[in-house]
mmCIF file of C-alpha atoms in Angstrom:
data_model
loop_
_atom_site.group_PDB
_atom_site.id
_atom_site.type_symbol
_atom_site.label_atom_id
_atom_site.label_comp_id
_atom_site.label_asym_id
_atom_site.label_seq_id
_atom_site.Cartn_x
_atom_site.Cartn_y
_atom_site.Cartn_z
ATOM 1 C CA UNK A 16 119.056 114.050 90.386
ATOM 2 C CA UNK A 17 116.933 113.483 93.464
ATOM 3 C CA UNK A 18 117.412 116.853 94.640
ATOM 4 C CA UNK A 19 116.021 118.545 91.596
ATOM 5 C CA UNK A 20 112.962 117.278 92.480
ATOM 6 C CA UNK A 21 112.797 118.806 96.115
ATOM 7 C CA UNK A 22 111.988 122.370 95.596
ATOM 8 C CA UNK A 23 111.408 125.315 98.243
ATOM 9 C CA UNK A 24 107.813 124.649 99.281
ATOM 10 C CA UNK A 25 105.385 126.866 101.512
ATOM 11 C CA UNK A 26 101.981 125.541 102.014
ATOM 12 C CA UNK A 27 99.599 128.546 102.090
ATOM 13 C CA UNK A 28 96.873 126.562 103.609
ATOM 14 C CA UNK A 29 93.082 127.904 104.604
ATOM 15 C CA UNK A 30 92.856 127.759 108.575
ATOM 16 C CA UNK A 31 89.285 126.133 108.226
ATOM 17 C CA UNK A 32 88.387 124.099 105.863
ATOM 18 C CA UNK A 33 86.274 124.765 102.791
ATOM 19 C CA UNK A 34 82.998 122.485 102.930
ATOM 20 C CA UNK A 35 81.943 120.220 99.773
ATOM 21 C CA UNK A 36 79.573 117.927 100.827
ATOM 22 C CA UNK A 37 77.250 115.812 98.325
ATOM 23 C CA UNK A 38 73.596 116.380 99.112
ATOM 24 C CA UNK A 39 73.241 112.842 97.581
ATOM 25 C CA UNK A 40 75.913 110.977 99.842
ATOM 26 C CA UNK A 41 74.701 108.407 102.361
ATOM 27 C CA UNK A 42 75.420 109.803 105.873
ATOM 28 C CA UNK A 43 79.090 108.921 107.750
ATOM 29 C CA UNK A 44 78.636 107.026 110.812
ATOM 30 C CA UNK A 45 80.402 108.862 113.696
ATOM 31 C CA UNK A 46 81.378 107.349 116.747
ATOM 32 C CA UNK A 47 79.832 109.212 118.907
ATOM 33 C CA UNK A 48 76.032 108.151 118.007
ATOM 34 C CA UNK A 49 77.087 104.750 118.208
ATOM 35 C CA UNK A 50 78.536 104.736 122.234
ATOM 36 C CA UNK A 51 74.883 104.217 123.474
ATOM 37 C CA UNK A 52 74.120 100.417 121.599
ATOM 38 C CA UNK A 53 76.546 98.375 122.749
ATOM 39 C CA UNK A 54 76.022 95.778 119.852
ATOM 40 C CA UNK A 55 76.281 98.091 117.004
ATOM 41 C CA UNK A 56 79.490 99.387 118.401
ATOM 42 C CA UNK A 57 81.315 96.702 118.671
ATOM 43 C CA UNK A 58 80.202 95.748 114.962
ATOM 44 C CA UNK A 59 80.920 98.587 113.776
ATOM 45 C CA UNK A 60 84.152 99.569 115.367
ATOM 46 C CA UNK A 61 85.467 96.031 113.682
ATOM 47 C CA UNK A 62 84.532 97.189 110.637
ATOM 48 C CA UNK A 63 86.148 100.213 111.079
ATOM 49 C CA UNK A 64 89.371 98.388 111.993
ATOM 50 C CA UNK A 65 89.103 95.630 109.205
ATOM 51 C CA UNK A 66 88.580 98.594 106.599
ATOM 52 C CA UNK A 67 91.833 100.727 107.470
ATOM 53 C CA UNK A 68 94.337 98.344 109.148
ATOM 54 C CA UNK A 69 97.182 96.922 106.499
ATOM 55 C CA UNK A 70 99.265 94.062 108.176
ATOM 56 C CA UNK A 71 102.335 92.725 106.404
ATOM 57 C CA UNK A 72 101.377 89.487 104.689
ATOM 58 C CA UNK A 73 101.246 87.025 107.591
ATOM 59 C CA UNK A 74 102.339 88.801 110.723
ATOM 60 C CA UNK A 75 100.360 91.010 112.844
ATOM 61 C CA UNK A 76 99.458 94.392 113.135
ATOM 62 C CA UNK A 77 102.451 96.268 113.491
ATOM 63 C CA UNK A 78 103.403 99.811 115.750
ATOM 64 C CA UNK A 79 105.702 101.857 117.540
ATOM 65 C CA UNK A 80 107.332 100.433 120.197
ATOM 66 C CA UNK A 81 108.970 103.332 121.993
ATOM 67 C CA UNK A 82 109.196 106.253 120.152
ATOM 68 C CA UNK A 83 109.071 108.477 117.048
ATOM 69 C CA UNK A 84 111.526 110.666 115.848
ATOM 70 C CA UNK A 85 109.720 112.755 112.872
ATOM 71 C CA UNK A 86 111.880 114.605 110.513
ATOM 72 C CA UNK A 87 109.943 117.104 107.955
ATOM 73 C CA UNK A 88 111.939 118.303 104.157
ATOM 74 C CA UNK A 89 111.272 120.920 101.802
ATOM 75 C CA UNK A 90 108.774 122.860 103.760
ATOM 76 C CA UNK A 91 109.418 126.694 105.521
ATOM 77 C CA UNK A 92 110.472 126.524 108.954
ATOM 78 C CA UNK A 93 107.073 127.171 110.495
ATOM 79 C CA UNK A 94 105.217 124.392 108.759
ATOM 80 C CA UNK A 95 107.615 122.232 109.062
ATOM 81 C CA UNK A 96 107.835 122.437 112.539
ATOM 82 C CA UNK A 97 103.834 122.786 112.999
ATOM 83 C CA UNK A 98 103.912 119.096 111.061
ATOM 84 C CA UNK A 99 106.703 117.703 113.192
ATOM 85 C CA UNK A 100 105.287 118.889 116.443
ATOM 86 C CA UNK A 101 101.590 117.974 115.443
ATOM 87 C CA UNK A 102 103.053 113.749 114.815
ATOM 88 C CA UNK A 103 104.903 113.857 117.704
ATOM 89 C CA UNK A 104 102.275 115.358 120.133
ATOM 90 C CA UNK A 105 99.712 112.754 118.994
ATOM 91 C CA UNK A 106 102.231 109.752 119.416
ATOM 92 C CA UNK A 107 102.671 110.816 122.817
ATOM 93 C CA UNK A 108 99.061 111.088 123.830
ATOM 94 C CA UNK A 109 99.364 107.406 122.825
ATOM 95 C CA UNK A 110 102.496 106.654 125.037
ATOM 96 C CA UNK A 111 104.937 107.217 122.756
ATOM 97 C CA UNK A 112 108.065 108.781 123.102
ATOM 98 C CA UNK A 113 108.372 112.155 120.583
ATOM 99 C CA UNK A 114 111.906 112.212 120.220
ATOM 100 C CA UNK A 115 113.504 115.902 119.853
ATOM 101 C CA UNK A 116 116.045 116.720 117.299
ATOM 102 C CA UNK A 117 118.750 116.162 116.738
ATOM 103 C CA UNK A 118 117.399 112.564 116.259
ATOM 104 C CA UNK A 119 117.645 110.358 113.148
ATOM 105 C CA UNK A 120 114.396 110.556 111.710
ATOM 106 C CA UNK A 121 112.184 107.208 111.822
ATOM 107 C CA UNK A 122 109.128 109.458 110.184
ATOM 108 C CA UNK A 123 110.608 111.200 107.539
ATOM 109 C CA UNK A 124 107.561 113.581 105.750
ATOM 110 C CA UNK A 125 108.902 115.246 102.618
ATOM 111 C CA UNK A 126 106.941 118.026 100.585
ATOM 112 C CA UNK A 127 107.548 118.076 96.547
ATOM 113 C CA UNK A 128 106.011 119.284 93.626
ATOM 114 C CA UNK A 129 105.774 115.791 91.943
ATOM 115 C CA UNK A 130 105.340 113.079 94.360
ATOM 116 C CA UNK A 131 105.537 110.184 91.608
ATOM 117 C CA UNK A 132 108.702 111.447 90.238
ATOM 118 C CA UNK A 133 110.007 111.881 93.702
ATOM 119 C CA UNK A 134 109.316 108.449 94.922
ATOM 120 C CA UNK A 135 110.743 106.857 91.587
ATOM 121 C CA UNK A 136 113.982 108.153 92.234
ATOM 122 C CA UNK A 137 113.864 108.297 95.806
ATOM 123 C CA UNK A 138 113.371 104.424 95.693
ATOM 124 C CA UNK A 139 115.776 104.071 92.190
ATOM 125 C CA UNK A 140 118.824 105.395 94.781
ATOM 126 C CA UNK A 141 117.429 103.902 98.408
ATOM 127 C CA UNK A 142 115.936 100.818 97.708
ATOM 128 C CA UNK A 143 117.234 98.763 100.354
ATOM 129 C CA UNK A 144 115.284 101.490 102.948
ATOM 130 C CA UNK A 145 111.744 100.547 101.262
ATOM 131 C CA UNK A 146 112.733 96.723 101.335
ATOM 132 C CA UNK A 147 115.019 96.029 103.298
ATOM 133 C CA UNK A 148 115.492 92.347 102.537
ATOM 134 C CA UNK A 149 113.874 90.729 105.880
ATOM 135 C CA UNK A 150 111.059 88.116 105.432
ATOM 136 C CA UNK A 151 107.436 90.020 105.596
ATOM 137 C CA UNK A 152 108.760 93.464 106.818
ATOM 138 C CA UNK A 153 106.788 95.230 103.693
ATOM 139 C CA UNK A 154 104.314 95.138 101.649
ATOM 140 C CA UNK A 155 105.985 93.677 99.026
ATOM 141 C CA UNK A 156 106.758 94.489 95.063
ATOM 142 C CA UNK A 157 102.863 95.411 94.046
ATOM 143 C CA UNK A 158 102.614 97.653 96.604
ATOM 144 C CA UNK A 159 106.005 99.564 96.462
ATOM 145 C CA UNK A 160 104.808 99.890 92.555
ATOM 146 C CA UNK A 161 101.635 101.405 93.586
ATOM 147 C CA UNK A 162 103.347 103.538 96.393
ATOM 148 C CA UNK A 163 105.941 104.765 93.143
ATOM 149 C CA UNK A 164 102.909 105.604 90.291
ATOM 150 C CA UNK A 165 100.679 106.693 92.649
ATOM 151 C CA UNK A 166 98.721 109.986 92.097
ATOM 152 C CA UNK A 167 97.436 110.654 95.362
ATOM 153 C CA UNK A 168 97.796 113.889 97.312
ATOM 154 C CA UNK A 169 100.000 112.211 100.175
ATOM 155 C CA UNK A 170 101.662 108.549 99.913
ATOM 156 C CA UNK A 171 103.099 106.708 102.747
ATOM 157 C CA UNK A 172 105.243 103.735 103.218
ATOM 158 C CA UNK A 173 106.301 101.995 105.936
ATOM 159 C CA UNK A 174 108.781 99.407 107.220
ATOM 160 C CA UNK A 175 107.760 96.863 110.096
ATOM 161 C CA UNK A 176 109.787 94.217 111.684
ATOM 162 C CA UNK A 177 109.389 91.023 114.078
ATOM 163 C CA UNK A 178 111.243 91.245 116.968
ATOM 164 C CA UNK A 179 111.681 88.994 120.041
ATOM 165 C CA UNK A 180 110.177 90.699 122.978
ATOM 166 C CA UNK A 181 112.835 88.852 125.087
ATOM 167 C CA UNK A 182 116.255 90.442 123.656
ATOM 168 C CA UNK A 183 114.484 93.223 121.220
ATOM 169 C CA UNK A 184 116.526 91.821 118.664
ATOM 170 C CA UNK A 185 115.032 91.077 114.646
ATOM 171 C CA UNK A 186 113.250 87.729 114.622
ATOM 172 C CA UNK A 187 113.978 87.491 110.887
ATOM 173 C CA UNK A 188 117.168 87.396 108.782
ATOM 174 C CA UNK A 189 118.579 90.876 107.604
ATOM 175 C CA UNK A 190 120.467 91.534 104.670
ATOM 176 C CA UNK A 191 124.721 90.932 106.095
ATOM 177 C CA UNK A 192 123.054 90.515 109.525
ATOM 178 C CA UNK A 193 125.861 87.702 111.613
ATOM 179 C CA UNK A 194 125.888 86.969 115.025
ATOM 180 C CA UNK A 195 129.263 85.097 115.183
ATOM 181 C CA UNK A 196 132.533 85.633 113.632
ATOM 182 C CA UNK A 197 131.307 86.837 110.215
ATOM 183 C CA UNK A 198 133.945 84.449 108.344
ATOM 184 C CA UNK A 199 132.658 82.442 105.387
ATOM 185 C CA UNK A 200 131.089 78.801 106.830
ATOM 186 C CA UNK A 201 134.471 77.379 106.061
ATOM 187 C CA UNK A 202 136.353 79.443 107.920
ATOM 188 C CA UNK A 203 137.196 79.544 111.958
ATOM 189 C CA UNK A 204 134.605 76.570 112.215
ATOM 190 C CA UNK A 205 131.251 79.493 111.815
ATOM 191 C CA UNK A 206 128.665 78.046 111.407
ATOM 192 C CA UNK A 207 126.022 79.017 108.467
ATOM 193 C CA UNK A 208 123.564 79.503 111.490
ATOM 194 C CA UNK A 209 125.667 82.654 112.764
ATOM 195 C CA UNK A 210 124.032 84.322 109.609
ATOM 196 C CA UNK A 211 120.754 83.965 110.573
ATOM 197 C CA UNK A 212 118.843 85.560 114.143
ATOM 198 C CA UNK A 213 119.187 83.563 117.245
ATOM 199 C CA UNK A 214 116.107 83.368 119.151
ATOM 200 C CA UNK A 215 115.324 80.918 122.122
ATOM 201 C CA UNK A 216 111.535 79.791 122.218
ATOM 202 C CA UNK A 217 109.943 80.793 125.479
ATOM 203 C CA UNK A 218 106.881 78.865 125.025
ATOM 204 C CA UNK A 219 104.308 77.402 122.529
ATOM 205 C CA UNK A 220 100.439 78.402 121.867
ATOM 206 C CA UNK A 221 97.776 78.974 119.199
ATOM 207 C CA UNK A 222 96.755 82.234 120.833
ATOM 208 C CA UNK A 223 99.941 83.909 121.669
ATOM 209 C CA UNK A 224 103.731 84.226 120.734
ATOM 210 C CA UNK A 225 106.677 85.945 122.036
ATOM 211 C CA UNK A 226 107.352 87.840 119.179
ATOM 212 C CA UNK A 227 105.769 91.616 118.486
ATOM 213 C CA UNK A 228 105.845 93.645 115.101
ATOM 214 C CA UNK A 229 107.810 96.742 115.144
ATOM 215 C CA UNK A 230 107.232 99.803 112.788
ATOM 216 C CA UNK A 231 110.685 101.369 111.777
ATOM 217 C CA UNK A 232 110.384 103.266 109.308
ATOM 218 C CA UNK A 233 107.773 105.075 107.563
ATOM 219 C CA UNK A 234 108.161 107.765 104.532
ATOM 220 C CA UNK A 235 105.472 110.242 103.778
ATOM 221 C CA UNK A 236 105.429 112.227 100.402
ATOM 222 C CA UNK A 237 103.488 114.919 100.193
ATOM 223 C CA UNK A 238 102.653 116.513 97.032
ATOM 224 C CA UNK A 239 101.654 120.045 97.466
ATOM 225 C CA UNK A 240 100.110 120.612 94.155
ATOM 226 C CA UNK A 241 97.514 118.050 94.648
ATOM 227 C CA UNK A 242 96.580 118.460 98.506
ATOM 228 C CA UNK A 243 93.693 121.412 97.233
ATOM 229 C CA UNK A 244 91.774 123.108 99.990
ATOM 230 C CA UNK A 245 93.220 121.512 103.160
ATOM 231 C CA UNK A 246 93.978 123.332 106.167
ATOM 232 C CA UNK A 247 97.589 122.790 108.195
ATOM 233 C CA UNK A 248 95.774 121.364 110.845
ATOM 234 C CA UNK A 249 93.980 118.584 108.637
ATOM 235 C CA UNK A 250 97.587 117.557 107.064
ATOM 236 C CA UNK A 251 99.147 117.270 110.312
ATOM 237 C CA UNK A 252 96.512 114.881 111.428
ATOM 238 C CA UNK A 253 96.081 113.013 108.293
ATOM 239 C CA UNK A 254 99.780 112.826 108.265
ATOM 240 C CA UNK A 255 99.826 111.510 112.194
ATOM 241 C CA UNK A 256 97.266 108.869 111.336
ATOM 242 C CA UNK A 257 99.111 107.227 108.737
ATOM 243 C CA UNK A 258 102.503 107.224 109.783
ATOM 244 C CA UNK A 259 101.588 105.790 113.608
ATOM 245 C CA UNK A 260 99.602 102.816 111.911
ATOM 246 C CA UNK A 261 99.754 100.461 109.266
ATOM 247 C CA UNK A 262 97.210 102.298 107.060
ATOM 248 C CA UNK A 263 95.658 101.201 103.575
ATOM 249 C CA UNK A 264 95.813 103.500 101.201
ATOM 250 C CA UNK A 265 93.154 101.924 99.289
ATOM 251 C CA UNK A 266 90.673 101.666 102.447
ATOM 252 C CA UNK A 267 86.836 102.291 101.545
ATOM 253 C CA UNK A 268 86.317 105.043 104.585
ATOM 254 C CA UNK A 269 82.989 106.615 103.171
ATOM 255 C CA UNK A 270 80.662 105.354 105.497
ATOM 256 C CA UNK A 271 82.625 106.288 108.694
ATOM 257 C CA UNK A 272 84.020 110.119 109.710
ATOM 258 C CA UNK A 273 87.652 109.618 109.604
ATOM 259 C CA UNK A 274 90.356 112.250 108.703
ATOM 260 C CA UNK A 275 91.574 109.215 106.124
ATOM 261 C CA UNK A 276 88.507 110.699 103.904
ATOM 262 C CA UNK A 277 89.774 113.932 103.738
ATOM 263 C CA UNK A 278 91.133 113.845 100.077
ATOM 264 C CA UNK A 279 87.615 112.552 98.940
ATOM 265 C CA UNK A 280 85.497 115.458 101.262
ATOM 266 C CA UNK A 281 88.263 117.861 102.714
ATOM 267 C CA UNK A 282 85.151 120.085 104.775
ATOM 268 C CA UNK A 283 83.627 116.755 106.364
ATOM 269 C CA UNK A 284 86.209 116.395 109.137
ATOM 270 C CA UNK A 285 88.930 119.386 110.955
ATOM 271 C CA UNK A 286 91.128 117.009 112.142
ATOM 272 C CA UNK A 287 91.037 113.375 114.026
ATOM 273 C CA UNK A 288 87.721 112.142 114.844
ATOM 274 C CA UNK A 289 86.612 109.554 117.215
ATOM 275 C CA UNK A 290 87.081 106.459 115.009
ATOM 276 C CA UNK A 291 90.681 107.882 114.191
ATOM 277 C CA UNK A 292 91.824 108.032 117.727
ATOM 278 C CA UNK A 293 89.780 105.468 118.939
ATOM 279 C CA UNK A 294 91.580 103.076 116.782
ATOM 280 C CA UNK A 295 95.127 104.217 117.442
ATOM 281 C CA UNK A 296 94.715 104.097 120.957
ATOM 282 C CA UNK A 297 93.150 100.238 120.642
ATOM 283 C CA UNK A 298 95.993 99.682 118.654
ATOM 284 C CA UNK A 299 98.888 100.903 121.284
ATOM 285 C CA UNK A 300 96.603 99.850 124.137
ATOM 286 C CA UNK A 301 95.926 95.770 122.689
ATOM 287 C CA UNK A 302 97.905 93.064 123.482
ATOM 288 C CA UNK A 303 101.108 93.240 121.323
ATOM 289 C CA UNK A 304 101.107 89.007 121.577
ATOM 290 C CA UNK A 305 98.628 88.061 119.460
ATOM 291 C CA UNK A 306 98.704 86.074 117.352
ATOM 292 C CA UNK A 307 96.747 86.266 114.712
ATOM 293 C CA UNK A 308 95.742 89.315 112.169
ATOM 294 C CA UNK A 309 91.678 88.360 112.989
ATOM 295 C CA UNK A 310 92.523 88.368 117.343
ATOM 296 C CA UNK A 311 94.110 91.600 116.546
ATOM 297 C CA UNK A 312 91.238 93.136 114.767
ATOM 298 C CA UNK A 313 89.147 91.790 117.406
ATOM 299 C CA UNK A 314 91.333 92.682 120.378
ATOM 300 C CA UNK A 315 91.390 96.230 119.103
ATOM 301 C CA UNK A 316 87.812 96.337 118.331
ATOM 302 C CA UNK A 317 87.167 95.125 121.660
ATOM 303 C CA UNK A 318 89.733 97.978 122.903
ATOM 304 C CA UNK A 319 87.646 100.571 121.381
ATOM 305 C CA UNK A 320 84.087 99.397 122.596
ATOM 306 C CA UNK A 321 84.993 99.091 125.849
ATOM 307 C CA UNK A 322 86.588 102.500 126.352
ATOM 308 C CA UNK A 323 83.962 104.344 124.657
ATOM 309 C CA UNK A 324 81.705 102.506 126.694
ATOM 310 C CA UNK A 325 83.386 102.988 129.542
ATOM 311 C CA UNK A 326 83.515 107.333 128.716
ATOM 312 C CA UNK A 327 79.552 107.156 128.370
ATOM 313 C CA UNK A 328 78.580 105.492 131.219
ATOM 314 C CA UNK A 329 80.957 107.438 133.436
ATOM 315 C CA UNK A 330 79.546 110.805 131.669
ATOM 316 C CA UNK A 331 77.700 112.710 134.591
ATOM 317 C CA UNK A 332 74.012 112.656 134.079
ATOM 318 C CA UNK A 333 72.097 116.146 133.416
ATOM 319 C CA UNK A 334 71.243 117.681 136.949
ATOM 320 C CA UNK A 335 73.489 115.320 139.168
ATOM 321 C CA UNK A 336 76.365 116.524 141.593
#
């Protein structure tokens, strides 16, 4: 049963975080030493969004459009609600609604004991919420597999979906989604295109289209006997980052400061760093419309140079009124 793997969890997590650094490791670029050359920032905050972003297949990047609603399981009250609060105060500093309960839950963050065993059976009895049948709204078979053996500390998953801008209805087909009668094709004269989304085309270019991708849903498993010497502060963040983006789990992050590494060097970073938050807000601050997965990269990329750019130059200089 899937409840006999949810058991009564408190995290007793360190409030700081215990250092382990490798005298031998190259140094992580921060974000901060970059702001001053203008070239090497905008190379390397593309590199930083190539490494962590994780489109579906063929769309774009996706996001929240509105709001968040986060729901937390199997932790004590105070955790719980230090996690929830934590998501939802960091999707607002990006615009975002942070929906309070009661609310049905479009972040859902559960704690167990055995997050492989967890997600097998979570997705055994649910698996129309991990895929749920639209074209290019996951990340397909391979990945759920990896999401269910995974051994890593916290696993996410998330659900993303094209949606006219015009009528915020799915651009893609959903499993017993009908727009007409809902009779059989021989019936009452419905057509078979009733089954299918109706969309009207606005207008036609290479660069842009009138679609946008939607995150919504994401699950977050957290296994508590493998998180180690994190504090509640780093999960929250870590947590925040990877539910409010499209975030590979398999991303090679060593060479940047990023709260992603924090599994891999849990005293490098307290919490988000520069990179982290500069790249969600070029990612809610971009243009939703384009169209392709490179523009996007570049668009946010761009997003990020030219705000931290911006925050330099407008720093006050030492001695000045």
């Amino acid at each position: 049963m899937l409840a006999t793997l949810i058991v009564a969890a408190t995290l007793a997590l360190p409030q700081e975080p215990v250092a382990r650094t490798d005298p031998g490791a190259a140094p992580v670029v921060r974000l901060e030493d970059v702001v001053v050359d203008a070239q090497r920032l905008e190379d390397a905050a593309e590199a930083f969004v190539d490494a962590v972003a994780a489109p579906v297949g063929r769309r774009g990047l996706a996001r929240w459009h509105e709001g968040v609603c986060v729901g937390v399981a199997n932790l004590d009250g105070d955790t719980a609600q230090y996690i929830a609060d934590r998501v939802s105060d960091v999707a607002r500093e990006l615009g975002l609604r942070g929906h309070e309960p009661p609310c049905h839950p479009s972040i859902l963050i559960v704690a167990t004991t055995d997050g492989a065993a967890f997600a097998e059976e979570f997705i055994a009895m649910r698996p129309v919420l991990f895929r749920p049948g639209g074209a290019d709204m996951n990340q397909g078979p391979a990945a759920l597999e990896r999401f269910r053996t995974s051994d890593r500390a916290v696993r996410w998953w998330s659900v993303s979906q094209p949606t006219d801008v015009d009528t915020g209805q799915s651009a893609v087909r959903m499993a017993g989604q009908c727009s007409g009668t809902c009779t059989p094709p021989a019936g009452n004269g419905t057509s078979v295109y009733d089954f299918a989304p109706n969309t009207a085309v606005r207008s036609v270019s290479r660069l842009s289209a009138q679609y946008r991708q939607d995150l919504k849903r994401t699950f977050v498993i957290v296994d508590v006997d493998r998180i180690g010497d994190v504090t509640l502060q780093q999960l929250g963040d870590y947590i925040a980052m990877v539910s409010l983006a499209q975030i590979d789990p398999d991303a090679d992050t060593a060479r940047f400061e990023t709260i992603l590494n924090l599994f891999d060097e849990p005293g490098a970073v307290q919490g988000l760093t520069g990179w982290d938050r500069a790249y969600l807000e070029g990612l809610y601050e971009s243009e939703w419309y384009r169209v392709s997965q490179n523009s996007q990269v570049r668009a946010i990329s761009t997003t990020i140079s030219n705000e931290y750019r911006g925050a330099r130059l407008a720093e006050p200089v030492d001695g000045a009124e």
